[in-house]
Amino acid sequence: MPDWRAIEASFLRQPKANRLGELAASLARIKSRCQNPANQGLVAAFIEESLFFVGLIIPDTDTEKAGELNQLQSQLREWQQDWSNIWASPTERGNIAAVASNWSEQVLSMSGLLSESITA
C-alpha cells in the first residue's frame, strides 16, 4: 500500500502546474494500461492515485477549473464503484481509455506546462 502521507507531502511541495502535470500523467497511464486485461489492478491503482491527486488540487483551484476537476473526480469515483463490471467488458475498457486520454489532455492544457515549454 502506498504511503499516501509521504506522497501528499511531496506532491504539495510542487508548483501547481506540476501537480496538474502529475495528474495528467496518471490519467495517461490509465489510458495506456487499459489495453491489456491483465492490468486490472494496475489501472485501479492509477484511478486511486488520480482521485488522490485531484482531491489535493481542487482546494486551491479557481472556480472554473475546480468545476472541471469535480467532474473528473466524479468520473473516477464512478469507475471505482463499478470496477469489476467495467473491467470485464473490453468495450468499457476502451471507453475508459478514451475518457482518461481526453481528461489527461484537458488537465495538461489546464496546467500551462505545454505553453511554458514552447515559450521557454
PDB file of C-alpha atoms in Angstrom:
ATOM      1  CA  MET A   1       0.000   0.000   0.000  1.00  0.00           C
ATOM      2  CA  PRO A   2       1.337   3.442  -0.905  1.00  0.00           C
ATOM      3  CA  ASP A   3       2.453   5.840   1.803  1.00  0.00           C
ATOM      4  CA  TRP A   4      -0.177   8.467   0.976  1.00  0.00           C
ATOM      5  CA  ARG A   5       1.121  10.909   3.601  1.00  0.00           C
ATOM      6  CA  ALA A   6       4.578  10.958   2.050  1.00  0.00           C
ATOM      7  CA  ILE A   7       3.101  11.219  -1.434  1.00  0.00           C
ATOM      8  CA  GLU A   8       0.880  14.096  -0.300  1.00  0.00           C
ATOM      9  CA  ALA A   9       3.795  15.976   1.285  1.00  0.00           C
ATOM     10  CA  SER A  10       5.912  15.618  -1.839  1.00  0.00           C
ATOM     11  CA  PHE A  11       3.018  16.439  -4.152  1.00  0.00           C
ATOM     12  CA  LEU A  12       2.054  19.614  -2.294  1.00  0.00           C
ATOM     13  CA  ARG A  13       5.640  20.921  -2.411  1.00  0.00           C
ATOM     14  CA  GLN A  14       5.429  21.075  -6.200  1.00  0.00           C
ATOM     15  CA  PRO A  15       4.204  24.148  -8.068  1.00  0.00           C
ATOM     16  CA  LYS A  16       0.537  23.940  -9.044  1.00  0.00           C
ATOM     17  CA  ALA A  17       1.374  23.482 -12.725  1.00  0.00           C
ATOM     18  CA  ASN A  18       3.494  20.441 -11.888  1.00  0.00           C
ATOM     19  CA  ARG A  19       0.718  18.984  -9.712  1.00  0.00           C
ATOM     20  CA  LEU A  20      -1.664  19.245 -12.632  1.00  0.00           C
ATOM     21  CA  GLY A  21       1.019  17.656 -14.817  1.00  0.00           C
ATOM     22  CA  GLU A  22       1.303  14.749 -12.372  1.00  0.00           C
ATOM     23  CA  LEU A  23      -2.465  14.269 -12.532  1.00  0.00           C
ATOM     24  CA  ALA A  24      -2.372  14.365 -16.337  1.00  0.00           C
ATOM     25  CA  ALA A  25       0.394  11.728 -16.327  1.00  0.00           C
ATOM     26  CA  SER A  26      -1.579   9.476 -14.001  1.00  0.00           C
ATOM     27  CA  LEU A  27      -4.599   9.743 -16.312  1.00  0.00           C
ATOM     28  CA  ALA A  28      -2.387   8.960 -19.313  1.00  0.00           C
ATOM     29  CA  ARG A  29      -1.181   5.819 -17.523  1.00  0.00           C
ATOM     30  CA  ILE A  30      -4.813   4.744 -17.094  1.00  0.00           C
ATOM     31  CA  LYS A  31      -5.290   5.087 -20.835  1.00  0.00           C
ATOM     32  CA  SER A  32      -2.130   3.237 -21.774  1.00  0.00           C
ATOM     33  CA  ARG A  33      -2.738   0.281 -19.451  1.00  0.00           C
ATOM     34  CA  CYS A  34      -6.382  -0.373 -20.400  1.00  0.00           C
ATOM     35  CA  GLN A  35      -5.410  -2.378 -23.476  1.00  0.00           C
ATOM     36  CA  ASN A  36      -4.185  -5.391 -21.504  1.00  0.00           C
ATOM     37  CA  PRO A  37      -6.828  -7.249 -19.441  1.00  0.00           C
ATOM     38  CA  ALA A  38      -4.079  -8.381 -17.040  1.00  0.00           C
ATOM     39  CA  ASN A  39      -3.634  -4.764 -15.881  1.00  0.00           C
ATOM     40  CA  GLN A  40      -6.861  -4.568 -13.867  1.00  0.00           C
ATOM     41  CA  GLY A  41      -5.123  -3.973 -10.526  1.00  0.00           C
ATOM     42  CA  LEU A  42      -2.632  -1.543 -12.035  1.00  0.00           C
ATOM     43  CA  VAL A  43      -5.347   0.562 -13.663  1.00  0.00           C
ATOM     44  CA  ALA A  44      -7.355   0.526 -10.422  1.00  0.00           C
ATOM     45  CA  ALA A  45      -4.261   1.850  -8.620  1.00  0.00           C
ATOM     46  CA  PHE A  46      -3.869   4.661 -11.176  1.00  0.00           C
ATOM     47  CA  ILE A  47      -7.529   5.557 -10.705  1.00  0.00           C
ATOM     48  CA  GLU A  48      -6.953   5.727  -6.944  1.00  0.00           C
ATOM     49  CA  GLU A  49      -3.836   7.832  -7.472  1.00  0.00           C
ATOM     50  CA  SER A  50      -5.699  10.194  -9.805  1.00  0.00           C
ATOM     51  CA  LEU A  51      -8.507  10.579  -7.284  1.00  0.00           C
ATOM     52  CA  PHE A  52      -5.958  11.354  -4.593  1.00  0.00           C
ATOM     53  CA  PHE A  53      -4.217  13.960  -6.748  1.00  0.00           C
ATOM     54  CA  VAL A  54      -7.418  15.671  -7.853  1.00  0.00           C
ATOM     55  CA  GLY A  55      -8.564  15.841  -4.230  1.00  0.00           C
ATOM     56  CA  LEU A  56      -5.367  17.691  -3.343  1.00  0.00           C
ATOM     57  CA  ILE A  57      -5.582  20.053  -6.307  1.00  0.00           C
ATOM     58  CA  ILE A  58      -9.232  21.178  -6.075  1.00  0.00           C
ATOM     59  CA  PRO A  59      -8.998  23.187  -2.818  1.00  0.00           C
ATOM     60  CA  ASP A  60      -6.566  25.755  -4.250  1.00  0.00           C
ATOM     61  CA  THR A  61      -8.006  25.954  -7.756  1.00  0.00           C
ATOM     62  CA  ASP A  62     -10.106  28.741  -9.242  1.00  0.00           C
ATOM     63  CA  THR A  63     -13.845  28.105  -9.514  1.00  0.00           C
ATOM     64  CA  GLU A  64     -13.942  27.288 -13.240  1.00  0.00           C
ATOM     65  CA  LYS A  65     -11.105  24.759 -13.107  1.00  0.00           C
ATOM     66  CA  ALA A  66     -12.409  23.349  -9.817  1.00  0.00           C
ATOM     67  CA  GLY A  67     -15.729  22.657 -11.527  1.00  0.00           C
ATOM     68  CA  GLU A  68     -13.972  20.731 -14.275  1.00  0.00           C
ATOM     69  CA  LEU A  69     -11.869  18.821 -11.759  1.00  0.00           C
ATOM     70  CA  ASN A  70     -15.016  17.969  -9.774  1.00  0.00           C
ATOM     71  CA  GLN A  71     -16.401  16.385 -12.944  1.00  0.00           C
ATOM     72  CA  LEU A  72     -13.200  14.371 -13.301  1.00  0.00           C
ATOM     73  CA  GLN A  73     -13.407  13.333  -9.661  1.00  0.00           C
ATOM     74  CA  SER A  74     -16.995  12.129 -10.184  1.00  0.00           C
ATOM     75  CA  GLN A  75     -15.935  10.148 -13.253  1.00  0.00           C
ATOM     76  CA  LEU A  76     -13.101   8.445 -11.374  1.00  0.00           C
ATOM     77  CA  ARG A  77     -15.427   7.554  -8.489  1.00  0.00           C
ATOM     78  CA  GLU A  78     -17.964   6.063 -10.906  1.00  0.00           C
ATOM     79  CA  TRP A  79     -15.248   3.842 -12.323  1.00  0.00           C
ATOM     80  CA  GLN A  80     -14.216   2.747  -8.836  1.00  0.00           C
ATOM     81  CA  GLN A  81     -17.749   1.906  -7.785  1.00  0.00           C
ATOM     82  CA  ASP A  82     -18.417  -0.497 -10.659  1.00  0.00           C
ATOM     83  CA  TRP A  83     -14.832  -1.549 -11.328  1.00  0.00           C
ATOM     84  CA  SER A  84     -15.310  -5.322 -11.659  1.00  0.00           C
ATOM     85  CA  ASN A  85     -18.120  -4.975 -14.179  1.00  0.00           C
ATOM     86  CA  ILE A  86     -16.365  -2.257 -16.133  1.00  0.00           C
ATOM     87  CA  TRP A  87     -13.098  -4.165 -16.389  1.00  0.00           C
ATOM     88  CA  ALA A  88     -14.850  -7.334 -17.554  1.00  0.00           C
ATOM     89  CA  SER A  89     -16.009  -5.570 -20.722  1.00  0.00           C
ATOM     90  CA  PRO A  90     -13.466  -4.842 -23.468  1.00  0.00           C
ATOM     91  CA  THR A  91     -15.805  -2.117 -24.734  1.00  0.00           C
ATOM     92  CA  GLU A  92     -15.898  -0.443 -21.318  1.00  0.00           C
ATOM     93  CA  ARG A  93     -12.108  -0.683 -21.030  1.00  0.00           C
ATOM     94  CA  GLY A  94     -11.878   1.077 -24.377  1.00  0.00           C
ATOM     95  CA  ASN A  95     -14.268   3.749 -23.147  1.00  0.00           C
ATOM     96  CA  ILE A  96     -12.167   4.264 -20.023  1.00  0.00           C
ATOM     97  CA  ALA A  97      -9.046   4.606 -22.166  1.00  0.00           C
ATOM     98  CA  ALA A  98     -10.696   7.237 -24.365  1.00  0.00           C
ATOM     99  CA  VAL A  99     -12.156   9.224 -21.467  1.00  0.00           C
ATOM    100  CA  ALA A 100      -8.907   9.079 -19.482  1.00  0.00           C
ATOM    101  CA  SER A 101      -6.977  10.264 -22.549  1.00  0.00           C
ATOM    102  CA  ASN A 102      -9.332  13.214 -23.032  1.00  0.00           C
ATOM    103  CA  TRP A 103      -9.070  14.163 -19.364  1.00  0.00           C
ATOM    104  CA  SER A 104      -5.288  13.832 -19.469  1.00  0.00           C
ATOM    105  CA  GLU A 105      -5.085  16.267 -22.387  1.00  0.00           C
ATOM    106  CA  GLN A 106      -7.532  18.669 -20.727  1.00  0.00           C
ATOM    107  CA  VAL A 107      -5.662  18.665 -17.401  1.00  0.00           C
ATOM    108  CA  LEU A 108      -2.302  19.055 -19.149  1.00  0.00           C
ATOM    109  CA  SER A 109      -3.703  22.043 -21.033  1.00  0.00           C
ATOM    110  CA  MET A 110      -5.062  23.428 -17.761  1.00  0.00           C
ATOM    111  CA  SER A 111      -1.582  23.156 -16.240  1.00  0.00           C
ATOM    112  CA  GLY A 112       0.015  25.504 -18.737  1.00  0.00           C
ATOM    113  CA  LEU A 113       3.081  23.272 -18.880  1.00  0.00           C
ATOM    114  CA  LEU A 114       2.923  22.889 -22.643  1.00  0.00           C
ATOM    115  CA  SER A 115       2.809  26.627 -23.282  1.00  0.00           C
ATOM    116  CA  GLU A 116       5.673  27.159 -20.801  1.00  0.00           C
ATOM    117  CA  SER A 117       7.911  24.747 -22.681  1.00  0.00           C
ATOM    118  CA  ILE A 118       7.103  26.378 -26.017  1.00  0.00           C
ATOM    119  CA  THR A 119       7.956  29.869 -24.785  1.00  0.00           C
ATOM    120  CA  ALA A 120      10.987  28.838 -22.747  1.00  0.00           C
TER     121      ALA A 120
END
